[in-house]
CSV table of C-alpha atoms in Angstrom, one decimal:
chain,number,residue,atom,x,y,z
A,1,MET,CA,-140.7,-41.9,62.1
A,2,THR,CA,-143.2,-44.2,63.8
A,3,LEU,CA,-146.8,-43.5,64.7
A,4,LYS,CA,-145.8,-43.7,68.4
A,5,GLU,CA,-143.1,-41.1,68.0
A,6,TYR,CA,-145.4,-38.8,66.0
A,7,VAL,CA,-148.2,-39.1,68.7
A,8,LYS,CA,-145.7,-38.6,71.5
A,9,ASP,CA,-144.5,-35.4,69.7
A,10,ARG,CA,-148.1,-34.1,69.8
A,11,THR,CA,-148.9,-35.1,73.4
A,12,VAL,CA,-149.5,-31.6,74.5
A,13,PHE,CA,-152.0,-30.9,71.7
A,14,LEU,CA,-154.0,-34.1,72.4
A,15,LEU,CA,-153.8,-33.6,76.1
A,16,ILE,CA,-155.3,-30.1,75.9
A,17,ASN,CA,-158.1,-31.5,73.8
A,18,PHE,CA,-158.8,-34.2,76.3
A,19,ILE,CA,-158.7,-31.9,79.3
A,20,LEU,CA,-161.1,-29.4,77.6
A,21,PHE,CA,-163.5,-32.3,76.7
A,22,ILE,CA,-163.4,-33.6,80.3
A,23,ILE,CA,-164.2,-30.1,81.7
A,24,ILE,CA,-167.0,-29.5,79.2
A,25,SER,CA,-168.4,-33.0,79.7
A,26,GLY,CA,-168.3,-32.5,83.5
A,27,ILE,CA,-170.3,-29.2,83.1
A,28,MET,CA,-172.8,-30.9,80.8
A,29,ILE,CA,-173.3,-33.8,83.2
A,30,LEU,CA,-173.8,-31.4,86.1
A,31,VAL,CA,-176.5,-29.5,84.2
A,32,GLY,CA,-178.2,-32.7,83.4
A,33,VAL,CA,-177.2,-33.3,79.8
A,34,ASN,CA,-177.8,-36.9,78.7
A,35,ILE,CA,-174.7,-39.1,78.7
A,36,GLN,CA,-175.5,-40.2,75.2
A,37,ILE,CA,-175.2,-36.6,74.0
A,38,VAL,CA,-171.9,-36.3,75.8
A,39,PHE,CA,-170.7,-39.4,74.0
A,40,LEU,CA,-172.0,-38.0,70.7
A,41,ILE,CA,-170.0,-34.8,71.3
A,42,PHE,CA,-166.9,-36.9,72.1
A,43,CYS,CA,-167.3,-38.7,68.7
A,44,ILE,CA,-167.9,-35.4,66.8
A,45,TRP,CA,-164.9,-33.8,68.6
A,46,PHE,CA,-162.3,-36.6,68.5
A,47,PHE,CA,-163.1,-38.5,65.3
A,48,PRO,CA,-162.1,-35.7,62.9
A,49,LEU,CA,-159.2,-34.9,65.3
A,50,ILE,CA,-157.8,-38.5,65.1
A,51,ILE,CA,-158.4,-38.6,61.3
A,52,TYR,CA,-156.5,-35.3,61.0
A,53,VAL,CA,-153.6,-36.6,63.1
A,54,LEU,CA,-153.4,-39.8,61.1
A,55,ILE,CA,-153.4,-37.9,57.7
A,56,GLU,CA,-150.7,-35.5,58.9
A,57,TYR,CA,-148.7,-38.5,60.2
A,58,PHE,CA,-148.8,-40.3,56.8
A,59,LYS,CA,-148.0,-37.1,54.9
A,60,GLN,CA,-145.0,-36.4,57.1
A,61,LYS,CA,-143.9,-40.0,57.1
A,62,THR,CA,-144.0,-40.1,53.3
A,63,PHE,CA,-142.0,-36.8,53.1
A,64,TYR,CA,-139.3,-38.0,55.5
A,65,ASN,CA,-139.1,-41.5,53.9
A,66,GLU,CA,-138.6,-39.8,50.5
A,67,ILE,CA,-135.8,-37.5,51.6
A,68,THR,CA,-134.2,-40.4,53.6
A,69,SER,CA,-134.3,-42.6,50.5
A,70,ILE,CA,-132.8,-39.8,48.3
A,71,THR,CA,-130.1,-39.2,50.9
A,72,GLU,CA,-129.1,-42.8,51.1
A,73,ASN,CA,-128.8,-43.0,47.3
A,74,LEU,CA,-126.7,-39.9,47.0
A,75,ASP,CA,-122.9,-40.1,46.9
A,76,GLN,CA,-122.7,-36.5,47.9
A,77,LYS,CA,-125.2,-36.0,50.7
A,78,TYR,CA,-125.0,-32.2,50.6
A,79,LEU,CA,-126.8,-32.3,47.2
A,80,LEU,CA,-130.1,-33.2,48.9
A,81,PRO,CA,-131.7,-29.7,48.6
A,82,GLU,CA,-130.8,-29.7,44.9
A,83,VAL,CA,-132.5,-32.9,44.0
A,84,MET,CA,-135.5,-33.1,46.4
A,85,LYS,CA,-138.9,-31.8,45.5
A,86,GLU,CA,-140.2,-28.7,47.3
A,87,PRO,CA,-142.7,-30.1,49.8
A,88,GLU,CA,-146.3,-28.8,50.1
A,89,THR,CA,-146.6,-28.6,53.8
A,90,VAL,CA,-145.6,-25.6,55.8
A,91,GLU,CA,-143.2,-27.5,58.0
A,92,GLY,CA,-141.7,-29.2,54.9
A,93,LYS,CA,-141.3,-25.9,53.1
A,94,ALA,CA,-139.5,-24.4,56.2
A,95,LEU,CA,-137.2,-27.4,56.4
A,96,TYR,CA,-136.6,-27.2,52.6
A,97,GLU,CA,-135.6,-23.5,52.8
A,98,VAL,CA,-133.3,-24.1,55.8
A,99,LEU,CA,-131.6,-27.0,53.9
A,100,ARG,CA,-131.1,-24.7,50.8
A,101,GLN,CA,-129.7,-21.9,52.9
A,102,ALA,CA,-127.3,-24.3,54.7
A,103,ASN,CA,-126.3,-25.8,51.4
A,104,LYS,CA,-125.6,-22.4,49.9
A,105,ASP,CA,-123.6,-21.3,52.9
A,106,MET,CA,-121.6,-24.6,52.8
A,107,HIS,CA,-120.8,-24.1,49.1
A,108,GLU,CA,-119.5,-20.5,49.8
A,109,HIS,CA,-117.3,-21.8,52.6
A,110,VAL,CA,-116.0,-24.7,50.4
A,111,LYS,CA,-115.3,-22.2,47.6
A,112,SER,CA,-113.4,-19.9,50.0
A,113,TYR,CA,-111.2,-22.8,51.3
A,114,ARG,CA,-110.7,-24.1,47.7
A,115,ASP,CA,-109.5,-20.6,46.6
A,116,ARG,CA,-107.1,-20.5,49.5
A,117,GLU,CA,-105.8,-23.9,48.7
A,118,ASN,CA,-105.3,-23.0,45.0
A,119,GLU,CA,-103.6,-19.8,45.9
A,120,TYR,CA,-101.3,-21.6,48.3
A,121,ARG,CA,-100.5,-24.3,45.8
A,122,GLU,CA,-99.7,-21.7,43.1
A,123,TYR,CA,-97.4,-20.0,45.5
A,124,ILE,CA,-95.6,-23.2,46.4
A,125,GLU,CA,-95.2,-24.1,42.7
A,126,THR,CA,-93.9,-20.6,41.9
A,127,TRP,CA,-91.5,-20.8,44.9
A,128,ILE,CA,-90.2,-24.2,43.7
A,129,HIS,CA,-89.7,-22.7,40.2
A,130,GLU,CA,-87.7,-19.8,41.7
A,131,ILE,CA,-85.6,-21.9,44.1
A,132,LYS,CA,-84.4,-24.0,41.2
A,133,THR,CA,-82.3,-21.0,39.9
A,134,PRO,CA,-80.0,-20.6,43.0
A,135,ILE,CA,-79.8,-24.4,43.2
A,136,ALA,CA,-78.6,-24.6,39.6
A,137,SER,CA,-76.1,-21.8,40.3
A,138,THR,CA,-74.8,-23.8,43.4
A,139,ARG,CA,-74.4,-26.9,41.3
A,140,LEU,CA,-72.4,-24.8,38.7
A,141,ILE,CA,-70.2,-23.4,41.4
A,142,ILE,CA,-69.6,-26.9,42.7
A,143,GLU,CA,-68.7,-28.3,39.3
A,144,ASN,CA,-66.1,-25.5,38.9
A,145,ASN,CA,-64.6,-26.1,42.4
A,146,HIS,CA,-64.0,-29.7,43.0
A,147,SER,CA,-63.0,-30.5,46.6
A,148,ASN,CA,-64.1,-32.7,49.5
A,149,VAL,CA,-66.1,-29.7,50.8
A,150,THR,CA,-68.0,-29.2,47.5
A,151,ARG,CA,-68.6,-32.9,47.2
A,152,ASN,CA,-70.3,-32.8,50.6
A,153,ILE,CA,-72.3,-29.7,49.5
A,154,LYS,CA,-73.3,-31.5,46.3
A,155,GLU,CA,-74.8,-34.3,48.4
A,156,GLU,CA,-76.7,-31.9,50.5
A,157,VAL,CA,-78.0,-30.1,47.4
A,158,LYS,CA,-79.2,-33.4,46.1
A,159,LYS,CA,-81.2,-33.9,49.3
A,160,ILE,CA,-82.6,-30.4,49.0
A,161,GLU,CA,-83.7,-31.1,45.4
A,162,GLU,CA,-85.4,-34.4,46.6
A,163,TYR,CA,-87.3,-32.6,49.3
A,164,ILE,CA,-88.3,-29.8,46.9
A,165,GLU,CA,-89.5,-32.5,44.4
A,166,GLN,CA,-91.5,-34.1,47.2
A,167,VAL,CA,-93.1,-30.7,48.1
A,168,LEU,CA,-94.0,-30.2,44.4
A,169,TYR,CA,-95.7,-33.6,44.0
A,170,TYR,CA,-97.4,-33.1,47.4
A,171,SER,CA,-98.9,-29.8,46.3
A,172,ARG,CA,-100.1,-31.3,43.1
A,173,SER,CA,-101.3,-34.6,44.6
A,174,ASN,CA,-104.9,-33.4,44.8
A,175,ASN,CA,-104.9,-32.3,41.1
A,176,VAL,CA,-103.0,-35.1,39.4
A,177,SER,CA,-105.4,-35.0,36.4
A,178,LYS,CA,-104.1,-31.5,35.5
A,179,ASP,CA,-100.6,-32.8,35.1
A,180,TYR,CA,-101.3,-36.3,33.7
A,181,LEU,CA,-100.0,-37.7,30.5
A,182,ILE,CA,-100.6,-41.3,29.6
A,183,LYS,CA,-98.1,-43.0,27.4
A,184,GLU,CA,-96.3,-46.3,27.1
A,185,VAL,CA,-93.7,-46.7,29.8
A,186,SER,CA,-90.9,-49.3,29.7
A,187,LEU,CA,-90.4,-50.5,33.2
A,188,ALA,CA,-86.8,-51.4,32.5
A,189,GLY,CA,-86.1,-47.9,31.3
A,190,LEU,CA,-87.9,-46.4,34.3
A,191,VAL,CA,-85.9,-48.5,36.8
A,192,ARG,CA,-82.6,-47.7,35.1
A,193,SER,CA,-83.4,-44.0,35.2
A,194,VAL,CA,-84.1,-44.1,38.9
A,195,ILE,CA,-81.1,-46.3,39.6
A,196,LYS,CA,-78.9,-43.7,37.8
A,197,ARG,CA,-80.3,-40.9,39.9
A,198,ASN,CA,-79.3,-42.7,43.0
A,199,SER,CA,-76.1,-44.2,41.7
A,200,ARG,CA,-73.9,-42.1,44.0
A,201,ASP,CA,-75.7,-43.4,47.1
A,202,PHE,CA,-75.5,-47.0,45.9
A,203,ILE,CA,-71.7,-46.6,45.4
A,204,SER,CA,-71.0,-44.6,48.6
A,205,LYS,CA,-72.9,-47.2,50.7
A,206,GLY,CA,-71.6,-50.2,48.8
A,207,ILE,CA,-75.0,-51.4,48.0
A,208,SER,CA,-75.3,-54.0,45.3
A,209,ILE,CA,-78.1,-54.0,42.8
A,210,ASP,CA,-79.7,-57.0,41.3
A,211,LEU,CA,-82.1,-56.3,38.4
A,212,GLU,CA,-83.0,-60.0,38.1
A,213,LYS,CA,-85.8,-59.6,35.7
A,214,VAL,CA,-87.3,-56.2,34.9
A,215,GLU,CA,-89.3,-56.2,31.8
A,216,GLY,CA,-92.7,-55.2,30.4
A,217,THR,CA,-94.4,-52.0,29.4
A,218,VAL,CA,-97.4,-50.3,31.0
A,219,PHE,CA,-99.5,-47.3,30.1
A,220,SER,CA,-99.3,-44.6,32.7
A,221,ASP,CA,-97.6,-41.2,33.5
A,222,ALA,CA,-93.8,-41.7,33.4
A,223,LYS,CA,-93.1,-38.7,35.5
A,224,TRP,CA,-95.3,-39.7,38.4
A,225,LEU,CA,-94.1,-43.3,38.2
A,226,GLU,CA,-90.5,-42.2,38.4
A,227,PHE,CA,-91.3,-40.1,41.5
A,228,ILE,CA,-93.0,-43.0,43.2
A,229,LEU,CA,-90.2,-45.4,42.3
A,230,ASN,CA,-87.5,-42.9,43.4
A,231,GLN,CA,-89.2,-42.6,46.8
A,232,LEU,CA,-89.3,-46.4,47.2
A,233,ILE,CA,-85.7,-46.9,46.2
A,234,GLY,CA,-84.7,-44.0,48.3
A,235,ASN,CA,-86.3,-45.7,51.3
A,236,ALA,CA,-84.5,-48.9,50.5
A,237,ILE,CA,-81.2,-47.1,50.4
A,238,LYS,CA,-81.9,-45.2,53.6
A,239,TYR,CA,-82.8,-48.2,55.7
A,240,ILE,CA,-80.3,-50.6,54.2
A,241,ARG,CA,-77.8,-52.6,56.3
A,242,GLU,CA,-74.4,-51.0,57.0
A,243,ARG,CA,-72.7,-54.0,55.4
A,244,ASP,CA,-73.7,-56.3,52.6
A,245,GLY,CA,-76.6,-54.1,51.6
A,246,LYS,CA,-78.5,-55.4,48.6
A,247,VAL,CA,-81.5,-54.2,46.5
A,248,ILE,CA,-83.3,-56.6,44.2
A,249,ILE,CA,-85.7,-55.3,41.6
A,250,HIS,CA,-87.8,-57.5,39.4
A,251,THR,CA,-91.1,-57.8,37.7
A,252,VAL,CA,-93.7,-60.6,37.4
A,253,GLN,CA,-96.3,-60.6,34.6
A,254,ASN,CA,-99.6,-62.2,35.6
A,255,GLU,CA,-102.7,-62.6,33.6
A,256,ASN,CA,-104.2,-59.4,34.7
A,257,ASN,CA,-101.3,-57.3,36.0
A,258,ILE,CA,-97.6,-56.6,36.1
A,259,VAL,CA,-96.0,-56.5,39.5
A,260,LEU,CA,-92.8,-54.5,40.0
A,261,THR,CA,-91.1,-55.3,43.3
A,262,ILE,CA,-88.3,-53.5,45.1
A,263,GLU,CA,-86.8,-55.8,47.7
A,264,ASP,CA,-84.0,-54.9,50.2
A,265,ASN,CA,-82.2,-56.6,53.0
A,266,GLY,CA,-82.4,-53.6,55.3
A,267,ILE,CA,-83.4,-53.3,58.9
A,268,GLY,CA,-87.1,-54.1,58.2
A,269,ILE,CA,-90.2,-52.6,59.7
A,270,THR,CA,-91.8,-53.9,63.0
A,271,GLU,CA,-95.1,-55.7,62.8
A,272,LYS,CA,-96.9,-53.0,64.7
A,273,ASP,CA,-95.7,-50.3,62.3
A,274,ILE,CA,-96.2,-52.1,59.0
A,275,HIS,CA,-99.9,-51.5,58.8
A,276,ARG,CA,-99.5,-47.7,59.3
A,277,VAL,CA,-96.6,-46.9,57.0
A,278,PHE,CA,-98.9,-45.3,54.4
A,279,GLU,CA,-100.5,-43.0,57.0
A,280,LYS,CA,-99.6,-39.3,56.6
A,281,GLY,CA,-96.9,-38.2,59.0
A,282,PHE,CA,-96.4,-41.7,60.5
A,283,THR,CA,-92.6,-42.3,61.1
A,284,GLY,CA,-92.8,-45.4,63.3
A,285,GLU,CA,-89.9,-46.9,65.2
A,286,ASN,CA,-87.5,-46.6,62.3
A,287,GLY,CA,-88.3,-42.9,61.9
A,288,ARG,CA,-87.6,-42.2,65.5
A,289,LYS,CA,-84.4,-44.3,65.4
A,290,PHE,CA,-82.9,-42.6,62.4
A,291,GLY,CA,-84.5,-39.2,62.9
A,292,LYS,CA,-84.6,-38.4,59.2
A,293,SER,CA,-88.1,-39.7,58.3
A,294,THR,CA,-90.9,-37.2,57.7
A,295,GLY,CA,-93.7,-39.7,57.2
A,296,ILE,CA,-94.6,-38.1,53.9
A,297,GLY,CA,-92.8,-40.2,51.3
A,298,LEU,CA,-94.8,-43.5,51.5
A,299,TYR,CA,-98.0,-41.6,52.2
A,300,LEU,CA,-97.5,-39.6,49.0
A,301,CYS,CA,-96.6,-42.8,47.1
A,302,LYS,CA,-99.8,-44.5,48.2
A,303,LYS,CA,-101.9,-41.4,47.4
A,304,LEU,CA,-100.4,-41.0,43.9
A,305,ALA,CA,-100.6,-44.7,43.2
A,306,ASP,CA,-104.3,-44.7,44.1
A,307,GLN,CA,-104.9,-41.8,41.8
A,308,LEU,CA,-103.0,-43.5,39.0
A,309,GLY,CA,-105.1,-46.6,39.5
A,310,LEU,CA,-102.1,-48.7,40.7
A,311,GLY,CA,-101.8,-51.0,43.7
A,312,LEU,CA,-99.1,-50.5,46.3
A,313,THR,CA,-98.3,-53.2,48.9
A,314,ILE,CA,-95.6,-53.6,51.4
A,315,THR,CA,-94.3,-56.5,53.5
A,316,SER,CA,-91.4,-56.6,55.9
A,317,LYS,CA,-89.7,-58.6,58.5
A,318,ILE,CA,-87.6,-56.9,61.2
A,319,GLY,CA,-83.9,-57.6,60.6
A,320,GLU,CA,-84.5,-59.3,57.2
A,321,GLY,CA,-85.7,-56.5,54.9
A,322,THR,CA,-88.7,-54.9,53.2
A,323,LYS,CA,-90.5,-55.7,50.0
A,324,VAL,CA,-92.6,-53.1,48.2
A,325,SER,CA,-94.7,-53.9,45.1
A,326,ILE,CA,-96.3,-51.7,42.6
A,327,ILE,CA,-99.2,-53.4,40.8
A,328,PHE,CA,-100.0,-52.3,37.3
A,329,PRO,CA,-103.4,-53.5,36.1
A,330,LEU,CA,-103.6,-54.8,32.5
A,331,GLY,CA,-106.5,-54.7,30.1
A,332,SER,CA,-108.4,-51.9,31.6
A,333,VAL,CA,-108.6,-48.2,31.2
A,334,VAL,CA,-107.7,-46.3,34.4
A,335,PHE,CA,-109.5,-43.0,35.0
A,336,MET,CA,-108.2,-40.3,37.2
A,337,GLN,CA,-110.0,-39.9,40.5
């Protein structure tokens, strides 16, 4: 707030004073009052008035500078009414009270939406738990009735399980810290486990696997890592070439990190899509072409990787393949966000 802005805001007040003074001065001059007395009255009238305006300006400027400074240094701006001092001026107190009421109302709304979110998440988790029973029964029926039909049903059941797993992790993605267990994870064991889960797809599509060099251990949550890796390998399988499909998985240990890379020789991602693949719901040209993409898998991988303190990068060339890397930092403790 500048002095010019402050004076402009009080133009009416000052103008009224000047008009009154001009009227009174005109009357005094008409009745023969000495001009020096009129000037004396001007000084007596306007000197205290100007001093008052300047004092009020500096008081308000100090107040607004203080709350601006506090706001700039706050990570969560809505906490301003909680940390600012109650002002002494009437206008400041009114503003302070309005901010407190607005903050209180915002907290109530946030709590309401948070309760709804928790309720919805609990329902989803309960539903997932319940749906596992009929799925397990279906698998048992399939195992006892081998045929081409049941084999096809088994494949569809596997897809249903993967979508259910995706829903479960999505519902928990904002509360990873509640389901987080740090322990030593062997990357070779992790990769083998995910390859085993997808072995039928590798065999049915004739995709060769090259585990050139997968080694090293990291400290993280094995369950979340397996989900991320399964999503990435699932994408490699989905967008692989119809012939001579190949997936290469390897690790590189650097001074500060271990990089696990999943590389395929699939259809690749166009340059205009590659920078948006981690966006929620983005399916891109490949998604429209194949019609099976939801735009959630890579978004979820990126979100979980960020919360686990991991890097996730992707490079691709159309017609040549895609390379996705998970970067595990070494020598630092990662806290959940």
